Structure formats: C-alpha cells, structure tokens
XYZ file of C-alpha atoms in Angstrom:
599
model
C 71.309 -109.590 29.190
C 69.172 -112.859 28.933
C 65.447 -112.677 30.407
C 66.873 -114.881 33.225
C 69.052 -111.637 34.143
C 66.015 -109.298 34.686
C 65.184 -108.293 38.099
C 61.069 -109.016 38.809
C 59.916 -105.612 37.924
C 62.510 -105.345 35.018
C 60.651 -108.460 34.363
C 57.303 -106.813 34.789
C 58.198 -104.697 31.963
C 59.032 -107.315 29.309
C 56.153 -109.043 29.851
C 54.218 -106.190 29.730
C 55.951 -105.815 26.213
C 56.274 -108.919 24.830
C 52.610 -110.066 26.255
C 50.720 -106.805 26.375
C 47.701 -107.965 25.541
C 47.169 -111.374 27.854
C 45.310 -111.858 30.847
C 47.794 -111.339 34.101
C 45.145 -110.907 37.005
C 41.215 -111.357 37.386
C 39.609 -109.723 40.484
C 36.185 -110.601 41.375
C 34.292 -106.974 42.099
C 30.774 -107.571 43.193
C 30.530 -111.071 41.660
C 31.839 -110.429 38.375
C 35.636 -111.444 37.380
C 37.716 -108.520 35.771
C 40.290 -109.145 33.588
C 43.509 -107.134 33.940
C 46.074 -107.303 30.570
C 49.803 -107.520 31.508
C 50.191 -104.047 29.901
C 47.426 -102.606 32.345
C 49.094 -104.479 35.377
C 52.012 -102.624 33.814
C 50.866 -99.288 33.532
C 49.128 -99.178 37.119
C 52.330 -100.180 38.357
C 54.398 -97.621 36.815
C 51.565 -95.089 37.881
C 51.695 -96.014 41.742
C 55.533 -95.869 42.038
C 55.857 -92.566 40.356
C 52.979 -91.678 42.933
C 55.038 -93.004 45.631
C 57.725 -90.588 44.318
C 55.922 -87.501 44.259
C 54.997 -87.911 47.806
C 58.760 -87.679 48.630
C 59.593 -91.192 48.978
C 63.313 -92.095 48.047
C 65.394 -94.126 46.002
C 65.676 -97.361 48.830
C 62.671 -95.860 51.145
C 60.531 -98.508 52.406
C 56.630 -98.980 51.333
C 54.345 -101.056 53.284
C 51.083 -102.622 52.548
C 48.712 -104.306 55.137
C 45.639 -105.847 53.432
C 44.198 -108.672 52.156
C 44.584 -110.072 48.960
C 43.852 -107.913 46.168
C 44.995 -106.112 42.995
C 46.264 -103.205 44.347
C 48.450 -105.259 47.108
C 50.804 -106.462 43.953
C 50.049 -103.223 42.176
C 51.721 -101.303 45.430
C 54.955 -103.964 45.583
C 55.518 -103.675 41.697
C 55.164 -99.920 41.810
C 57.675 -99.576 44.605
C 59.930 -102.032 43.163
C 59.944 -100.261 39.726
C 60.680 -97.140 41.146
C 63.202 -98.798 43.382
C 61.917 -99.188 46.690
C 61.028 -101.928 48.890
C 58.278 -103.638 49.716
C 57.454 -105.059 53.890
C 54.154 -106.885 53.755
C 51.996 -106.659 57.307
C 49.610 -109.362 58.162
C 46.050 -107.520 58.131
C 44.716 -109.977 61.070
C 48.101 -108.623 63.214
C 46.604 -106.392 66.293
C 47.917 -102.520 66.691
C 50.681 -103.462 68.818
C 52.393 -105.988 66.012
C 51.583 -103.495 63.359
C 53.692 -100.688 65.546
C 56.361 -102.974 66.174
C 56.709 -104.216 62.518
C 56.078 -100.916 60.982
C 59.201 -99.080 63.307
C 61.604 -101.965 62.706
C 61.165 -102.156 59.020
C 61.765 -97.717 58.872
C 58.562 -97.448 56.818
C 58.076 -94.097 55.053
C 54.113 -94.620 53.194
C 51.952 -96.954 54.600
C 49.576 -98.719 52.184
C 45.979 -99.787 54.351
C 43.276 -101.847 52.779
C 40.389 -99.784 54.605
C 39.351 -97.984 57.665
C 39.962 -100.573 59.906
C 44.052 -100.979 59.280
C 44.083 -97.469 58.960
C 42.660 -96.612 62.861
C 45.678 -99.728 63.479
C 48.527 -97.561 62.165
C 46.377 -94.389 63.497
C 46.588 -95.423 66.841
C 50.347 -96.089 66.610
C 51.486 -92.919 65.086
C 52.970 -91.191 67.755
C 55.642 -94.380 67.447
C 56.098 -94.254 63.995
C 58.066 -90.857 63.384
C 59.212 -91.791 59.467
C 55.488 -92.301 58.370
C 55.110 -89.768 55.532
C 51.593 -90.547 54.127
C 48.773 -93.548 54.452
C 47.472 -94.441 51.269
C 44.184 -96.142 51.855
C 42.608 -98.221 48.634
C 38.797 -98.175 49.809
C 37.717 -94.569 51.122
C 34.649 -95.922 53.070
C 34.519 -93.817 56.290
C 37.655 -91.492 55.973
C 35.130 -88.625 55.718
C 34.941 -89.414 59.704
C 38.134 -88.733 60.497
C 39.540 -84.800 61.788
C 40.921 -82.558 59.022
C 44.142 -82.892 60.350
C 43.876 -86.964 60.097
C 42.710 -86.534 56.791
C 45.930 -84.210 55.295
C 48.052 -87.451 55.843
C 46.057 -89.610 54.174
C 45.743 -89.966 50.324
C 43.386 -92.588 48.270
C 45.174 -95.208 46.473
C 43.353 -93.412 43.431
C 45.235 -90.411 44.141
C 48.021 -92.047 43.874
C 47.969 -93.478 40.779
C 46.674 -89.913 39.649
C 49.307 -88.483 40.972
C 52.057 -90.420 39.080
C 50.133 -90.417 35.766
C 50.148 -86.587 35.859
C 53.669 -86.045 36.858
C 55.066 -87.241 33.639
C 58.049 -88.709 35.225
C 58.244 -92.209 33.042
C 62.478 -91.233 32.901
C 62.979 -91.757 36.353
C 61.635 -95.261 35.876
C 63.561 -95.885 33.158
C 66.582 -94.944 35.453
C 65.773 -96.643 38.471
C 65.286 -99.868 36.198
C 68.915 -99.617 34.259
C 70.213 -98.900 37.976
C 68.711 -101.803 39.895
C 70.806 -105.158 40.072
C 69.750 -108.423 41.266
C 71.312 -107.784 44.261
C 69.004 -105.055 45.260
C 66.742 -105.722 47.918
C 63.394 -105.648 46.703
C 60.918 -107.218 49.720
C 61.285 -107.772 53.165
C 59.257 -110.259 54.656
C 58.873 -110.869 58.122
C 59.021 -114.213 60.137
C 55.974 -115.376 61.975
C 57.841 -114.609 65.632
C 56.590 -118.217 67.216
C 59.692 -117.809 69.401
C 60.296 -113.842 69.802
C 60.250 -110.597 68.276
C 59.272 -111.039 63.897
C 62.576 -110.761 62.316
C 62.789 -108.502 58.792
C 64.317 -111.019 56.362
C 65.724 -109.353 53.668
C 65.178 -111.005 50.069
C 66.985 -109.732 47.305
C 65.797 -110.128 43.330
C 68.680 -112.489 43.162
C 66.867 -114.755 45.778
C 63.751 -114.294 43.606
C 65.198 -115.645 40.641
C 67.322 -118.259 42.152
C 63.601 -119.931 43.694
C 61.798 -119.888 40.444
C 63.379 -122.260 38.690
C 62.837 -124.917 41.348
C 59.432 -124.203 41.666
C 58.568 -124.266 37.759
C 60.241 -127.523 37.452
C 58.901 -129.382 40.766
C 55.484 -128.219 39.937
C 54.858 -128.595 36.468
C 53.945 -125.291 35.734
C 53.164 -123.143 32.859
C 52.122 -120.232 30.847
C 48.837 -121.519 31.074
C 48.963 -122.313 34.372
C 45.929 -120.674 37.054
C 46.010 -120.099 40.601
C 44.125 -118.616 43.611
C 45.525 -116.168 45.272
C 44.191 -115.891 48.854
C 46.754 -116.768 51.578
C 48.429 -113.505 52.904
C 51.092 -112.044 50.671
C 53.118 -110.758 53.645
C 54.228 -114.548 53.434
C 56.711 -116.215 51.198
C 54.548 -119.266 50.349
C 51.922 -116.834 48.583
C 54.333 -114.561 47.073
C 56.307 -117.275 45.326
C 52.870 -117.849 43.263
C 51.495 -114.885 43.023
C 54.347 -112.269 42.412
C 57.320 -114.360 41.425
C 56.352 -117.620 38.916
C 53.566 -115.395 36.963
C 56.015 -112.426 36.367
C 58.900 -114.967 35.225
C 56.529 -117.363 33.640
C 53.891 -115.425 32.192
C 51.330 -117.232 34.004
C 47.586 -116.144 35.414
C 46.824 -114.971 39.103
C 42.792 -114.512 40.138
C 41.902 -112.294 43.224
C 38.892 -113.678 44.883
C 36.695 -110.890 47.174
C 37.613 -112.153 50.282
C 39.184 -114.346 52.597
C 35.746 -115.798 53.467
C 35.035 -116.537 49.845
C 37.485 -119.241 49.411
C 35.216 -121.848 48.891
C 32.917 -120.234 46.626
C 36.165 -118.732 43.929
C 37.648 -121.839 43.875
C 34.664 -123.504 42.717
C 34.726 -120.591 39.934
C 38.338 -120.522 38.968
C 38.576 -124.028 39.408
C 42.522 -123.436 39.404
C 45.218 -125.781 37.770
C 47.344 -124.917 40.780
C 46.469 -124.536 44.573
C 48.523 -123.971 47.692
C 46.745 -124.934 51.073
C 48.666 -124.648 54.681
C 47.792 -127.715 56.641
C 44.975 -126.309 58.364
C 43.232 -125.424 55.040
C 43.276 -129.266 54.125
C 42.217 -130.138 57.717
C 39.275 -128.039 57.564
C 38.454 -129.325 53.964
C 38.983 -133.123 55.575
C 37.022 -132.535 58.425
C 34.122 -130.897 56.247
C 34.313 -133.985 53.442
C 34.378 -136.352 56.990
C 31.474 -135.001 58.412
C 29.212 -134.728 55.386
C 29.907 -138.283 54.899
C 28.558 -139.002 58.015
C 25.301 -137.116 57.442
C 24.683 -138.956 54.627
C 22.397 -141.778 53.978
C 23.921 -145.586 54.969
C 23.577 -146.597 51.102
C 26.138 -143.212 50.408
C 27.861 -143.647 53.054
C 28.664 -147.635 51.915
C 29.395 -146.135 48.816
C 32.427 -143.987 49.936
C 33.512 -146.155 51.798
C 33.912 -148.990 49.490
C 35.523 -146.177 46.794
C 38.169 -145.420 49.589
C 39.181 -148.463 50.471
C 39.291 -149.516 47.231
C 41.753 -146.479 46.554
C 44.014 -146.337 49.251
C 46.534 -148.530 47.893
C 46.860 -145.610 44.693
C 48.005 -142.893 47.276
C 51.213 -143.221 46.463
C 51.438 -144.954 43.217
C 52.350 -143.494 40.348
C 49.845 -143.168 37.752
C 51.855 -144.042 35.109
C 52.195 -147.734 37.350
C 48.356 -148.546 37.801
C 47.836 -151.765 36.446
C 44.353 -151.929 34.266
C 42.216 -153.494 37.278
C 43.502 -150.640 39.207
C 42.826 -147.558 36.413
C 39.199 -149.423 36.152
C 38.565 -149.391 39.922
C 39.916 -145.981 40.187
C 37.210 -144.722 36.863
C 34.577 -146.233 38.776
C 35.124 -144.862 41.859
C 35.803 -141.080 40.595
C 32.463 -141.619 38.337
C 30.581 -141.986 41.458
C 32.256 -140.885 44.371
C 35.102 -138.943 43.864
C 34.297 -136.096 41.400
C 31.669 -134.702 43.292
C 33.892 -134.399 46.139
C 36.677 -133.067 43.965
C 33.521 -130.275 42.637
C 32.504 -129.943 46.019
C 36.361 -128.493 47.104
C 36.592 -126.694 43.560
C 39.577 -128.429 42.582
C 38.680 -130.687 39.853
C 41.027 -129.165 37.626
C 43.843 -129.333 39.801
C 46.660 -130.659 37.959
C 49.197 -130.033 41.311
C 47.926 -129.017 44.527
C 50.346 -127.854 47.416
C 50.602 -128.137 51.340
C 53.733 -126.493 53.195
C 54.264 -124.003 55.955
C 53.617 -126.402 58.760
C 53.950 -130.066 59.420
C 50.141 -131.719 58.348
C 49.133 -135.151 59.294
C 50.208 -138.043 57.208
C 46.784 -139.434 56.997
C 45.022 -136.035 55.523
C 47.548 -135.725 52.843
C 46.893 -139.996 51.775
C 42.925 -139.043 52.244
C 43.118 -136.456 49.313
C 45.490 -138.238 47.210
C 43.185 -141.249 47.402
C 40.096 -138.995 46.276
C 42.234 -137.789 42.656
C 43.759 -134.854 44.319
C 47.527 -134.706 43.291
C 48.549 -132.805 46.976
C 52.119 -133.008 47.615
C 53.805 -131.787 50.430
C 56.962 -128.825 49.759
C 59.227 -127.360 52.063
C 60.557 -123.723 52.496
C 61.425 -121.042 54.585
C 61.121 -117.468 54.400
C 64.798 -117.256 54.355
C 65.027 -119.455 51.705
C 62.767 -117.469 49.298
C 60.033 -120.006 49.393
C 59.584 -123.639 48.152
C 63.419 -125.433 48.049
C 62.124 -129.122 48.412
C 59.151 -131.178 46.984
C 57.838 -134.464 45.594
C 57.810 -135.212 42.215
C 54.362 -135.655 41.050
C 55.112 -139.080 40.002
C 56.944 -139.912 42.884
C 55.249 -138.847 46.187
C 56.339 -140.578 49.611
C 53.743 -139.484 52.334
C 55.100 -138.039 55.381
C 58.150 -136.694 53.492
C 58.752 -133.177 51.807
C 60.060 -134.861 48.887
C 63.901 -133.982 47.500
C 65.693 -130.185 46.712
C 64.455 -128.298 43.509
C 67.039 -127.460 41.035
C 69.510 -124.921 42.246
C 69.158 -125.951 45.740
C 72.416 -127.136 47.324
C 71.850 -129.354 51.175
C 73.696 -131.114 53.496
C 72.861 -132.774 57.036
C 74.680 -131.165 59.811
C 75.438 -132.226 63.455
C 72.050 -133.104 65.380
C 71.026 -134.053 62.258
C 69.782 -129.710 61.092
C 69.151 -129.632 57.222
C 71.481 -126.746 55.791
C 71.122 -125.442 52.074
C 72.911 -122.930 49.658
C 72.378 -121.620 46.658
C 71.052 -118.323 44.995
C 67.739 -118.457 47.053
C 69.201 -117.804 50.464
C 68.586 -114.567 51.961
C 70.731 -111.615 52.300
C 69.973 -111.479 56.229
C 68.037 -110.007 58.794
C 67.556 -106.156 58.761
C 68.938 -104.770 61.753
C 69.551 -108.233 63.171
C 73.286 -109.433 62.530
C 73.707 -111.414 65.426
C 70.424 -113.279 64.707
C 72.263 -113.190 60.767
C 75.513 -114.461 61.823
C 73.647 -117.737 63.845
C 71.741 -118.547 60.331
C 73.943 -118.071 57.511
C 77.396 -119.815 58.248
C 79.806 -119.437 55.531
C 77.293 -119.391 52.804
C 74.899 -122.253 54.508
C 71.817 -121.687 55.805
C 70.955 -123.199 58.802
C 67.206 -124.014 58.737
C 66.889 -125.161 62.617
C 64.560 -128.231 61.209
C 65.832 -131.839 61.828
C 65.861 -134.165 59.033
C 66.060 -137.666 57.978
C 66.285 -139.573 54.667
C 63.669 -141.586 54.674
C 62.571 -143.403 51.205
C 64.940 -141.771 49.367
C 63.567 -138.309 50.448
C 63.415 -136.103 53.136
C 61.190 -136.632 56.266
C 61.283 -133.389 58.469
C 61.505 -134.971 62.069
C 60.711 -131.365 64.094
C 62.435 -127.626 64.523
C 65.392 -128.498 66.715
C 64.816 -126.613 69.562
C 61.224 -128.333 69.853
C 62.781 -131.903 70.774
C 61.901 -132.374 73.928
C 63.755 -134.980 77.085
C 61.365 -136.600 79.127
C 62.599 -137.290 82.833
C 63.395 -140.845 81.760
C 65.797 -139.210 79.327
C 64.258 -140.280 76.014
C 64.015 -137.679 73.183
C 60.748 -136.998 71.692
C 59.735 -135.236 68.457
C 56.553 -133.580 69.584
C 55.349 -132.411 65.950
C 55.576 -136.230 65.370
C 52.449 -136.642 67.799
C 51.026 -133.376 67.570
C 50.228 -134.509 63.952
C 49.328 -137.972 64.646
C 46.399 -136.333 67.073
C 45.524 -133.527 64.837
C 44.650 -136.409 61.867
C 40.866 -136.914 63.608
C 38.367 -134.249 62.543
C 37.913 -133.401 66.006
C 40.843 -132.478 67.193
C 42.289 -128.956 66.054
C 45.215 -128.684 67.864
C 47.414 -130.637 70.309
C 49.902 -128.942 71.992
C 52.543 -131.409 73.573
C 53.940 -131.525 77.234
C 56.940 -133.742 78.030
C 60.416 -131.788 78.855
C 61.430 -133.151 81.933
C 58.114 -134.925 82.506
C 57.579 -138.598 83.713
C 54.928 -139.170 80.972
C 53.728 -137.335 77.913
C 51.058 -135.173 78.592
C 48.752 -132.534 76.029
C 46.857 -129.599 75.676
C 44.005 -130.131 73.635
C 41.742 -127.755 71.393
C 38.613 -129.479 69.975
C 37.477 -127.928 66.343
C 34.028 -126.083 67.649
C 32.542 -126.607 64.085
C 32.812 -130.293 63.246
C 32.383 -131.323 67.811
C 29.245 -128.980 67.231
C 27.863 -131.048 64.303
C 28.756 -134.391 66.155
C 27.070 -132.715 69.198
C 23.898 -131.747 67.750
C 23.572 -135.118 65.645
C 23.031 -136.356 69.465
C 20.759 -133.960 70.529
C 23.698 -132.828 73.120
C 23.101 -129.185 74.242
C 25.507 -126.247 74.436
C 25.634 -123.349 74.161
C 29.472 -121.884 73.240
C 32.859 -123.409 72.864
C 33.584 -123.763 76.856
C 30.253 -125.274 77.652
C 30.553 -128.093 74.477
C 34.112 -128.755 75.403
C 33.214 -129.145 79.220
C 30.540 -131.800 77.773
C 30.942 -134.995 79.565
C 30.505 -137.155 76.173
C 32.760 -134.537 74.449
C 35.205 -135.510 76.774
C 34.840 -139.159 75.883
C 34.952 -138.651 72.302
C 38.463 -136.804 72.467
C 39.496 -139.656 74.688
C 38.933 -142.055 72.383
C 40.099 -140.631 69.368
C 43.584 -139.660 71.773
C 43.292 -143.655 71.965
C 43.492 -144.032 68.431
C 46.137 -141.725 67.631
C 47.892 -143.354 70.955
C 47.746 -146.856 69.026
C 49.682 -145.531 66.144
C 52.373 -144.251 68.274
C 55.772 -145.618 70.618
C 54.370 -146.318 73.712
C 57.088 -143.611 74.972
C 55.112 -141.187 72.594
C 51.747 -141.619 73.487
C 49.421 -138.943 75.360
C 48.987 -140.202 79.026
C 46.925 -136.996 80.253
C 45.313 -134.439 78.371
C 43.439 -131.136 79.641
C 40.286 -129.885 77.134
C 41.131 -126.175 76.358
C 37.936 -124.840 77.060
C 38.533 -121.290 74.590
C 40.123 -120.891 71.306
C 43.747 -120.039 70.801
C 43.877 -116.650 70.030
C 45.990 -114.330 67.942
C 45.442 -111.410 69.994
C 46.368 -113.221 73.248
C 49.452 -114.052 71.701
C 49.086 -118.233 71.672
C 49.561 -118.303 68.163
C 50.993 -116.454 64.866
C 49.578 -114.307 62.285
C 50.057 -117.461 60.576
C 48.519 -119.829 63.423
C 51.817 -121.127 64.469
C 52.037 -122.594 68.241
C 53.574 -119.910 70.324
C 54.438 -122.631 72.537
C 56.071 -120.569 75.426
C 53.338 -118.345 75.523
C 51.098 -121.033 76.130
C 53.104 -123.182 78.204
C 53.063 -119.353 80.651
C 49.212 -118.597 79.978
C 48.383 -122.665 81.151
C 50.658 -123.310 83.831
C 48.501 -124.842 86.539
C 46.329 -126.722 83.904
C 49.757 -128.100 83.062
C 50.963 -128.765 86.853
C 47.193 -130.562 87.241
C 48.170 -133.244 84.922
C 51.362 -134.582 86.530
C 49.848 -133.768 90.067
C-alpha cells in the first residue's frame, strides 16, 4: 500500500509518524498563537474517538459538530474518522429549526456544540432527536445553569478526551484503521438547501483522495504552504484546505479566535494561501473603494494613476510583462499597492481563491491589478470540492478556468457541465430519487450551464435559474445580478423577468459603505430602512443601476428596481447558511413589491 492508498485518518497517522515533530495547526488563545505538532494533533485525535467509543457510539454511528472554526472541530472529525465513524458538519449561524431538521436526517448519535448557545439549539430540539446519546460541549461557560437532569447528558469535550486516554483502548483503533477502505464513508456534508430541504451528500475517503490531487497541482501548493482557516467547515470549500490537502500534503492550518477576527489574523499569519467566497472580496473591494475616497486628492491621484496604469496586467502572465511593464508595475506596488496588499493581510499570498458563488468580473480584475494572484475555481459539494481552476499563469476573468487532473467533463444537452472521476460522491443519504437525477451512469450532473469561452470554462447560470421573459428571450440572471453587484453599493440584486415584459430587480444596498457615502454628505439616518428610503440614496442606486445597465444587452438591463428597505435574513429564510439567494422564498415574502413594478 502506497501513501496515495491511505484513507485521511490512516493518513493522519503517517504523518503523525513520519512528521511527528512539525507544526500541523496554530490556534490563537487570547492573542497568542499555539503551536500544535502533527503527533499532538495525532494523539488528541486518537483520544476523542476512543472517547466517542466509550460513550457507546458504534462502528458507522454518526458524530456531529456545530461550531465555528477551531481545533477541536478537526480534532472531533479525525477522532470519529479514526475510530470509524462519520462526521455531519452543522452550520453554527443555522437557527433551531435547521439544526433539528439536519440533526434527524443525518441519524446523529453525539452531538459536538461549540458553547452554550448551540447547545440550548439542540436543547430545544431534543424531544425530535430520539438517537442523541450525549452533547459534548468544548467551552463549559454557563452549563452550571442548566437542571441536573440537562447536565447528565452533557459531557465537556475535556472529558472526552479523558475518557479515551484512560480507557486504554489504542487496539480498537488499530482495528478500525486496517478495516476501513477508501470506500468508507467518512463525512457527510450537507447542501446549502437554496431550493428545498439540505440534502446529506455522502463523501467517501475515495472522493477525498480523488480531489487532492487536482487541487495540489492547480494551486501550487506545498509542504510549506499556510492557510487561514475561517470559513465554516460544514462546507466543502473549507474542508478541502483545512482537513484534506494538509493531511495528504503535510502542510500548515492556523485557527484564528473568531469569525470577527478575520481581518486582524490574516494580517498575522499573512498566509501563502487564502480562500474568499465572493462576498468576502466584495466587502474587501468595497472597504479598499471607500477608503480611497476618504483620502486626500493628491492620494487619491495617486491610486488612480497606479490602477490605470495596471489594468492591462490583470490578465497577463507575469512571465509576459515586457520591462516597461515590470517597471510600471515596481513603481506602482512601491507606492500604492503594498500597503493595500498589508492593509488586506495578504502580502504573502502566493495564490488566493474565490469559488462558491458567481463574483463580479470587475472585483476579481480590481485585485489582480493590485498584485493579488485571485483566481476563480469551481466545485460542488458533490464533487468533493475544487474540480476546475485557472492556472496561475493563465487566468481568463469571468471564467472558472479548465478541470484539475483526474477530473473527467463533458457538455450535455442545454448546454449542463457533467464530470466523472474519483471525486464524485457516493449519493445522497436517504435521498435516491434526488441520487438517481444527479449521478447518471457514472456522470454527475452539476445543474450549472457552461460555455467555452477563451479556451476555458465560463459558467453562464444554474439551469433552472434561466429565466423567459414574455417576449420569449432567455436570460441568465446571475449574468446581471453580478454585473450590479460590481459597485460598492450594491449588495445584492435579486433579478425579476420570467414571464415579464421587462427586466425588473430587487435591490439590497450594503448599509456599511451607503452609510459612509451618507455621512460624507451630512445625510441623516438613522437605521437601514430610513437610509435606504433616502431620496439621494435612491438616486445613487439609480445611477450606479445605469452603469451596470450600460455594460449590459439592452434585453438584460434593469428597467425597474424596488430598494429593499431590511436586510436579507437567514432566519427569515431569504438566504442560506451560506448567503445563497433563496430566490422562491423571496420572490413569496415580496410579492406585491414585485407586482408594483410591472403595475
């Protein structure tokens, strides 16, 4: 058996032998970075699944783990998956009925909880949940509060890992291990649900290992290689970086204290590697736009001139730059462009990512013009992650670049990419109608529409998003959702035009950066609906709709729009965990708004 052979916590071992002593994961703990060795990542592994054991769970049994980011997240899915059981990530910003729902589906036995608050979620919902066996909580803040009879099924993560180190047990790992096969499941991860009920893909170690590959090669990556782990692990993008490539490659994963942090660890780790979803690089766009225009004319001059100067480099290869341009480019980074690259931590960034959701042409050609080498990838959850990319020397804006190595894609009728290979799925647990409709004879059907465009691939939109206006011409609306969502102002666009005579939208402004262009015009307000009711607000949406318009077919362009005066809410069921669209919901909830436009 090669090393390629090895399942990912029979992997977990070998490095853990062969590398013992390296650095696998540092977690920032009140401001200070701690270094955790492969052979302590290891051991607390092998701790937490014989834990898992001696609180009765089974060869198969399913753990789950609703938290953020953090140690003991990849602690919990290694120690489960070395003791052979599987892993179902929850999103910790999910309300107590999606918790329920995803918890019952997926027959989880031990519940893992970050803290008090995701443990009152899964309290509330017991009386549903029949197979829970135990909660194991990582911080104890405030379970002294609950009843003595709350408290017996509840155990510390500590415990845990107490419990396993005193049981002696380190055969049955050894077992499990020369049992398990790469065609063991070892996670399920569940889809967003932007058109139903989340589905339970099922992803097998085979599917781990057939995705790695791909990903090492597209990327450039390496032992040495450092990344930020902060996106939610219940999703495929994040675990492909920060549970499969280290354990394969040997490679370094830091834990920053919070979501909310970002900003501040990545100035810190200043990581060679960093995945954003398009709203991350929005925010980071918006934020460069507006402190540009804060700044003094003479700065402001300054950028500009860099930019311009730039823009032609976007998507040049490097290793193409004539002199005059390598000169213009050294000038411009001296004085411009590495204290923007400082001020967005990624200085050191020798690839930086954006997938998950389409993301505005023009905010992928800003960032490339300011150093940072963002390319856009494409993946699925049923494909195990990333299965198309640019090369870093050959990056075609507005494309997802070509398939990774191992990937196997064709273009099916209505134009729906299909792939095969080792990283497709086994299926959807307790779903095989829903199975049968995406794998077809060994294809999976992605439901995107493609086209080669450059000599790559150009996702056009999902392909039951195309829309037919009443004049019968088709319309991709991602294509101007996108082109809108390019100005710093505009958050999201949510396209009308099935059916309709004209297209029409659904605007959200982004409070923070409409706030800042608000107060720099002594405008008052006082919350979101009373700054997006503004009068001028109004007017500067319209004209940056006008903009976007001008860029578009004149059969694409936004005739009406109506100024969602509250943001789109999780908990109201307008978008995903993940901030996907829910556009049915929201097509229901805004009905009349909708009607007022074509009135």
């Amino acid at each position: 058996m090669t090393l390629t052979d090895l399942t990912l916590p029979q992997m977990l071992r070998e490095r853990a032998r062969t590398d013992g002593e390296r650095v696998a994961i540092r977690q920032k703990d009140f401001g200070i970075w701690k270094p955790v060795t492969w052979a302590r990542y290891h051991e607390r592994a092998c701790r937490f699944g014989l834990g898992l054991r001696a609180l009765g769970l089974p060869a198969g049994g399913h753990v789950g783990v609703i938290a953020e980011n953090r140690i003991e997240w990849v602690v919990a899915q290694m120690g489960a998956g070395l003791v052979g059981a599987v892993t179902v990530g929850v999103y910790p910003t999910s309300p107590t009925s999606e918790v329920a729902y995803v918890v019952g589906h997926a027959d989880i036995e031990i519940m893992v909880c970050e803290d008090q608050e995701q443990t009152d979620k899964l309290l509330a919902a017991l009386p549903q949940l029949p197979r829970i066996r135990k909660i194991v909580v990582m911080e104890t803040k405030g379970l002294r509060s609950y009843a003595p009879e709350v408290r017996q099924c509840i155990a510390t993560f500590d415990e845990v890992e107490q419990l396993g180190a005193a049981s002696g047990a380190q055969g049955l790992i050894d077992e499990a291990l020369a049992r398990q096969t790469l065609d063991d499941v070892g996670l399920m991860i569940y889809t967003s649900g932007s058109t139903g009920k989340p589905k339970g893909a099922m992803i097998s170690y085979r599917n781990i290992r057939g995705v790695v590959p791909g990903i090492v090669d597209r990327l450039q990556l390496g032992r040495g290689t450092t990344h930020l782990s902060y996106l939610p692990l219940c999703h495929v993008a994040e675990q492909m970086l920060t549970s499969f490539v280290p354990v394969y490659l040997g490679s370094q994963v830091n834990f920053g204290e919070s979501i909310r942090t970002v900003q501040e660890d990545l100035r810190e780790v200043a990581p060679s590697m960093f995945l954003g979803v398009p709203r991350i690089w929005e925010k980071l766009h918006a934020a460069i736009s507006i402190k540009v225009q804060e700044t003094g004319g003479l700065r402001r001059a300054l950028f500009q001139r860099a930019f311009q100067a730039c823009l032609p480099l976007a998507e040049k290869p490097r290793s193409q730059w004539s002199v005059g341009e390598r000169l213009a480019f050294a000038a411009s980074y001296w004085t411009v462009f590495r204290a923007l690259q400082n001020f967005i931590g990624l200085r050191n960034a020798r690839v930086a990512l954006t997938g998950a959701a389409p993301i505005p042409p023009d905010v992928v050609r800003f960032f490339r013009v300011l150093g940072v080498p963002l390319i856009e990838v494409y993946g699925l959850t049923e494909s195990t992650g990333m299965v198309t990319g640019h090369r870093l020397d050959d990056v075609a804006v507005g494309t997802v670049g070509v398939p990774t190595v191992g990937v196997a894609h064709r273009i099916g009728e209505s134009g729906e990419l299909q792939l095969r290979g080792d990283m497709v799925f086994l299926g959807y647990y307790k779903n095989p109608e829903a199975t049968a409709q995406t794998l077809q004879d060994g294809w999976l059907h992605t439901g995107d529409v493609v086209r080669e465009e450059r000599g790559q691939l150009k996702i056009v939109d999902r392909l039951k998003d195309i829309m037919i206006t009443a004049g019968g011409k088709n319309l991709t609306p991602s294509e101007i959702e996108n082109t809108m969502k390019g100005s710093p102002y505009i958050k999201e666009c949510i396209i009308v035009a099935e059916g309709r005579r004209f297209v029409g939208a659904l605007v959200q402004i982004d409070y923070e950066t409409v706030g800042q262009w608000a107060e720099a015009r002594r405008i008052a307000f006082t919350h979101f609906r009373s700054l997006a009711e503004h009068p001028e607000v109004r007017g500067l949406i319209d004209a940056e709709i006008a903009q976007g318009n001008a860029r578009l077919a004149q059969v694409s362009q936004i005739r009406r729009f109506h100024l969602l005066t509250k943001e789109l809410d999780h908990d109201d069921g307008e978008v995903t965990a993940t901030m996907k669209v829910r556009r049915s919901s929201i097509y229901k909830t805004y009905a009349a708004e909708i009607e007022a436009l074509y009135a």
